[in-house]
Amino acid sequence: VQLGDVVGIAVERSPALVIALLALMKCGAAYVPLDPAYPAERLEFMLADAGAKLLLASTPAALATTATVLAIDEALGQARSYSDQEPAALPDSQQVLYRPLPLKVLCGGEALPLELAGRLLARSQAVWNLYGPTETTIWSSAKQMNRADTEVTIGRPIANTQFYILDEHGRPTAPGTPGELCIAGDGVAIGYLNRPALTAEKFVANPFANQPGE
């Protein structure tokens, strides 16, 4: 395994998983996280789409059915992969994996109901609502929830991240005016793996950057 290689990982949560992920990071390789419970056709597509050279599995069953390259669902029912760049943020699953306990409660993916936030606050030190698409390495903004909150918002951009609300012409909107949320910063991926046309469409240069590459 060397710089730029992609490796499939089908290993249960264990010390071996941590060792494998750290080893791949040290080599400069990316990995495709695979759940053996997925249908064989989906696993095969994920491996082929990412161009994985190797598959690391902890059980023969996983082998028979089948940093970071993540698959995200499209309307057509397929998956697409994206590639992170260095330096960038670790996905939240890796941060939870490598950090010591106890942890604050970090909520992301689906919208966080206010009632659920209240129940979590009663059982934890702190609750954070996290927002961000997969293309920005999982989360781009954060809001610490408080018992006095009457609504759940996405908070403010995290460090080294910029949010822009733009109109259909790519111009900033006035406060309170609807628009499209565009995200820039260190956590943005370099593009979709093996999808140059889609990358060119979705990953555009930041016209508000202070210097090229931001």
Short mmCIF file of C-alpha atoms in Angstrom, two decimals:
data_model
loop_
_atom_site.label_atom_id
_atom_site.label_comp_id
_atom_site.label_asym_id
_atom_site.label_seq_id
_atom_site.Cartn_x
_atom_site.Cartn_y
_atom_site.Cartn_z
CA VAL A 1 0.00 0.00 0.00
CA GLN A 2 1.37 3.41 -0.96
CA LEU A 3 0.40 7.07 -1.31
CA GLY A 4 -2.91 7.49 -3.12
CA ASP A 5 -4.02 3.84 -2.95
CA VAL A 6 -7.58 3.00 -1.92
CA VAL A 7 -8.22 0.06 0.42
CA GLY A 8 -11.55 -1.49 1.39
CA ILE A 9 -12.05 -1.97 5.15
CA ALA A 10 -14.55 -4.54 6.47
CA VAL A 11 -13.45 -4.90 10.09
CA GLU A 12 -15.61 -4.77 13.21
CA ARG A 13 -14.88 -2.22 15.94
CA SER A 14 -11.73 -3.52 17.58
CA PRO A 15 -8.07 -2.66 18.22
CA ALA A 16 -7.34 -4.16 14.81
CA LEU A 17 -9.58 -1.55 13.16
CA VAL A 18 -7.72 1.32 14.84
CA ILE A 19 -4.37 -0.18 13.81
CA ALA A 20 -5.54 -0.57 10.21
CA LEU A 21 -6.84 3.00 9.93
CA LEU A 22 -3.73 4.53 11.48
CA ALA A 23 -1.51 2.44 9.20
CA LEU A 24 -3.38 3.59 6.10
CA MET A 25 -3.18 7.22 7.22
CA LYS A 26 0.56 6.87 7.74
CA CYS A 27 0.92 5.43 4.22
CA GLY A 28 -1.07 8.28 2.73
CA ALA A 29 -3.74 5.89 1.50
CA ALA A 30 -7.52 6.28 1.58
CA TYR A 31 -10.06 3.72 2.76
CA VAL A 32 -13.58 2.66 1.90
CA PRO A 33 -15.57 1.72 5.05
CA LEU A 34 -17.68 -1.33 4.24
CA ASP A 35 -20.53 -2.87 6.20
CA PRO A 36 -20.84 -6.61 5.41
CA ALA A 37 -24.57 -6.28 6.10
CA TYR A 38 -24.97 -4.28 2.88
CA PRO A 39 -26.15 -6.17 -0.24
CA ALA A 40 -23.27 -7.75 -2.15
CA GLU A 41 -24.09 -5.69 -5.25
CA ARG A 42 -23.69 -2.42 -3.31
CA LEU A 43 -20.41 -3.52 -1.75
CA GLU A 44 -19.05 -4.54 -5.13
CA PHE A 45 -20.07 -1.20 -6.62
CA MET A 46 -18.46 0.77 -3.79
CA LEU A 47 -15.18 -1.09 -4.21
CA ALA A 48 -15.18 -0.80 -7.99
CA ASP A 49 -16.26 2.84 -8.02
CA ALA A 50 -13.50 3.82 -5.59
CA GLY A 51 -10.91 1.78 -7.48
CA ALA A 52 -9.91 -0.14 -4.35
CA LYS A 53 -6.74 -2.19 -4.81
CA LEU A 54 -7.09 -4.25 -1.63
CA LEU A 55 -9.79 -5.42 0.75
CA LEU A 56 -8.98 -5.82 4.44
CA ALA A 57 -11.56 -7.99 6.21
CA SER A 58 -11.71 -9.60 9.62
CA THR A 59 -13.88 -12.58 8.64
CA PRO A 60 -14.12 -14.93 5.64
CA ALA A 61 -17.78 -13.91 5.33
CA ALA A 62 -16.80 -10.30 4.73
CA LEU A 63 -14.30 -11.38 2.10
CA ALA A 64 -16.92 -13.50 0.40
CA THR A 65 -19.45 -10.66 0.18
CA THR A 66 -17.27 -8.26 -0.90
CA ALA A 67 -8.21 8.19 4.04
CA THR A 68 -11.24 8.41 3.52
CA VAL A 69 -13.47 7.55 0.59
CA LEU A 70 -17.14 7.82 1.59
CA ALA A 71 -20.17 6.84 -0.51
CA ILE A 72 -23.28 9.03 -0.59
CA ASP A 73 -26.66 8.12 -2.10
CA GLU A 74 -27.90 9.80 -5.26
CA ALA A 75 -31.42 10.07 -6.59
CA LEU A 76 -30.59 7.39 -9.14
CA GLY A 77 -29.89 4.91 -6.37
CA GLN A 78 -26.16 4.64 -7.01
CA ALA A 79 -23.39 5.93 -4.83
CA ARG A 80 -20.59 8.34 -5.53
CA SER A 81 -17.31 8.77 -3.74
CA TYR A 82 -15.31 11.82 -2.82
CA SER A 83 -11.70 12.30 -1.83
CA ASP A 84 -10.38 14.39 1.03
CA GLN A 85 -7.28 16.51 0.80
CA GLU A 86 -4.52 17.28 3.29
CA PRO A 87 -4.80 19.18 5.51
CA ALA A 88 -8.46 18.62 6.25
CA ALA A 89 -10.71 17.69 9.13
CA LEU A 90 -11.03 14.11 10.30
CA PRO A 91 -14.53 12.70 9.79
CA ASP A 92 -16.52 12.63 13.03
CA SER A 93 -16.40 8.83 13.24
CA GLN A 94 -12.59 8.97 13.32
CA GLN A 95 -12.56 11.72 15.93
CA VAL A 96 -14.82 9.65 18.17
CA LEU A 97 -12.65 6.60 17.52
CA TYR A 98 -9.34 8.25 18.43
CA ARG A 99 -10.42 10.49 21.31
CA PRO A 100 -10.63 9.29 24.92
CA LEU A 101 -13.89 8.99 26.82
CA PRO A 102 -16.03 10.62 28.15
CA LEU A 103 -17.38 12.53 25.15
CA LYS A 104 -19.91 15.25 24.59
CA VAL A 105 -22.98 14.30 22.55
CA LEU A 106 -22.51 15.25 18.90
CA CYS A 107 -25.65 15.03 16.74
CA GLY A 108 -25.52 15.07 12.94
CA GLY A 109 -26.91 13.51 9.81
CA GLU A 110 -30.63 13.97 10.37
CA ALA A 111 -32.27 17.11 11.78
CA LEU A 112 -32.10 17.17 15.59
CA PRO A 113 -35.56 17.45 17.20
CA LEU A 114 -35.71 19.96 20.04
CA GLU A 115 -37.35 17.39 22.32
CA LEU A 116 -34.52 14.93 21.74
CA ALA A 117 -31.94 17.63 22.41
CA GLY A 118 -33.59 18.27 25.77
CA ARG A 119 -33.48 14.60 26.74
CA LEU A 120 -29.83 14.35 25.74
CA LEU A 121 -28.94 17.45 27.75
CA ALA A 122 -30.39 15.79 30.83
CA ARG A 123 -28.01 12.85 30.41
CA SER A 124 -24.76 14.42 29.24
CA GLN A 125 -22.25 17.16 29.84
CA ALA A 126 -23.01 18.98 26.58
CA VAL A 127 -24.98 18.52 23.35
CA TRP A 128 -23.91 19.90 19.99
CA ASN A 129 -25.95 20.05 16.79
CA LEU A 130 -23.63 19.55 13.81
CA TYR A 131 -24.33 20.35 10.17
CA GLY A 132 -22.48 19.64 6.96
CA PRO A 133 -22.67 17.60 3.76
CA THR A 134 -20.35 14.68 3.08
CA GLU A 135 -18.38 16.82 0.63
CA THR A 136 -17.16 19.00 3.50
CA THR A 137 -15.84 16.11 5.60
CA ILE A 138 -19.04 15.46 7.50
CA TRP A 139 -19.65 18.68 9.45
CA SER A 140 -19.07 22.36 8.74
CA SER A 141 -20.95 24.17 11.50
CA ALA A 142 -21.82 23.56 15.12
CA LYS A 143 -24.30 24.84 17.71
CA GLN A 144 -24.07 24.00 21.39
CA MET A 145 -27.58 23.36 22.65
CA ASN A 146 -28.89 24.92 25.86
CA ARG A 147 -31.96 24.14 27.94
CA ALA A 148 -33.36 27.59 27.17
CA ASP A 149 -33.28 27.04 23.39
CA THR A 150 -36.67 27.21 21.66
CA GLU A 151 -35.39 26.03 18.27
CA VAL A 152 -32.55 24.03 16.79
CA THR A 153 -30.22 25.87 14.41
CA ILE A 154 -27.04 24.82 12.60
CA GLY A 155 -25.01 27.39 14.52
CA ARG A 156 -21.89 28.97 13.08
CA PRO A 157 -19.11 27.68 10.78
CA ILE A 158 -16.31 25.79 12.49
CA ALA A 159 -12.70 26.99 12.30
CA ASN A 160 -11.20 27.43 8.82
CA THR A 161 -14.65 27.23 7.23
CA GLN A 162 -16.69 29.92 5.48
CA PHE A 163 -20.42 30.01 4.71
CA TYR A 164 -21.94 32.09 1.91
CA ILE A 165 -25.65 32.50 1.15
CA LEU A 166 -25.77 33.23 -2.58
CA ASP A 167 -28.51 33.99 -5.11
CA GLU A 168 -28.90 32.29 -8.50
CA HIS A 169 -26.23 34.59 -9.94
CA GLY A 170 -23.67 33.75 -7.25
CA ARG A 171 -24.07 37.04 -5.40
CA PRO A 172 -24.44 37.34 -1.60
CA THR A 173 -28.05 37.74 -0.50
CA ALA A 174 -29.34 40.34 1.92
CA PRO A 175 -29.95 39.24 5.54
CA GLY A 176 -33.18 37.27 5.78
CA THR A 177 -33.31 36.59 2.02
CA PRO A 178 -33.41 32.93 0.90
CA GLY A 179 -30.49 31.62 -1.13
CA GLU A 180 -28.18 28.66 -1.64
CA LEU A 181 -25.67 27.77 1.07
CA CYS A 182 -22.15 27.48 -0.38
CA ILE A 183 -19.30 26.24 1.81
CA ALA A 184 -15.58 26.90 1.54
CA GLY A 185 -12.60 26.07 3.73
CA ASP A 186 -10.03 23.46 4.65
CA GLY A 187 -12.60 20.70 5.16
CA VAL A 188 -13.92 20.79 1.59
CA ALA A 189 -12.97 17.69 -0.40
CA ILE A 190 -10.94 17.93 -3.61
CA GLY A 191 -13.79 16.41 -5.61
CA TYR A 192 -15.69 13.26 -6.49
CA LEU A 193 -13.47 10.27 -7.11
CA ASN A 194 -13.43 9.32 -10.81
CA ARG A 195 -16.16 11.92 -11.56
CA PRO A 196 -14.33 14.83 -13.26
CA ALA A 197 -17.45 16.35 -14.85
CA LEU A 198 -19.42 16.28 -11.60
CA THR A 199 -16.42 17.66 -9.71
CA ALA A 200 -16.12 20.57 -12.14
CA GLU A 201 -19.83 21.31 -11.69
CA LYS A 202 -20.02 21.17 -7.90
CA PHE A 203 -16.52 22.11 -6.68
CA VAL A 204 -16.01 25.65 -7.97
CA ALA A 205 -13.39 28.26 -7.14
CA ASN A 206 -14.24 30.55 -4.23
CA PRO A 207 -14.70 34.07 -5.67
CA PHE A 208 -14.51 35.56 -2.17
CA ALA A 209 -11.17 33.98 -1.22
CA ASN A 210 -8.35 36.21 -0.04
CA GLN A 211 -5.83 34.02 -1.82
CA PRO A 212 -5.96 31.26 -4.47
CA GLY A 213 -6.86 27.81 -3.19
CA GLU A 214 -9.01 28.93 -0.26
#
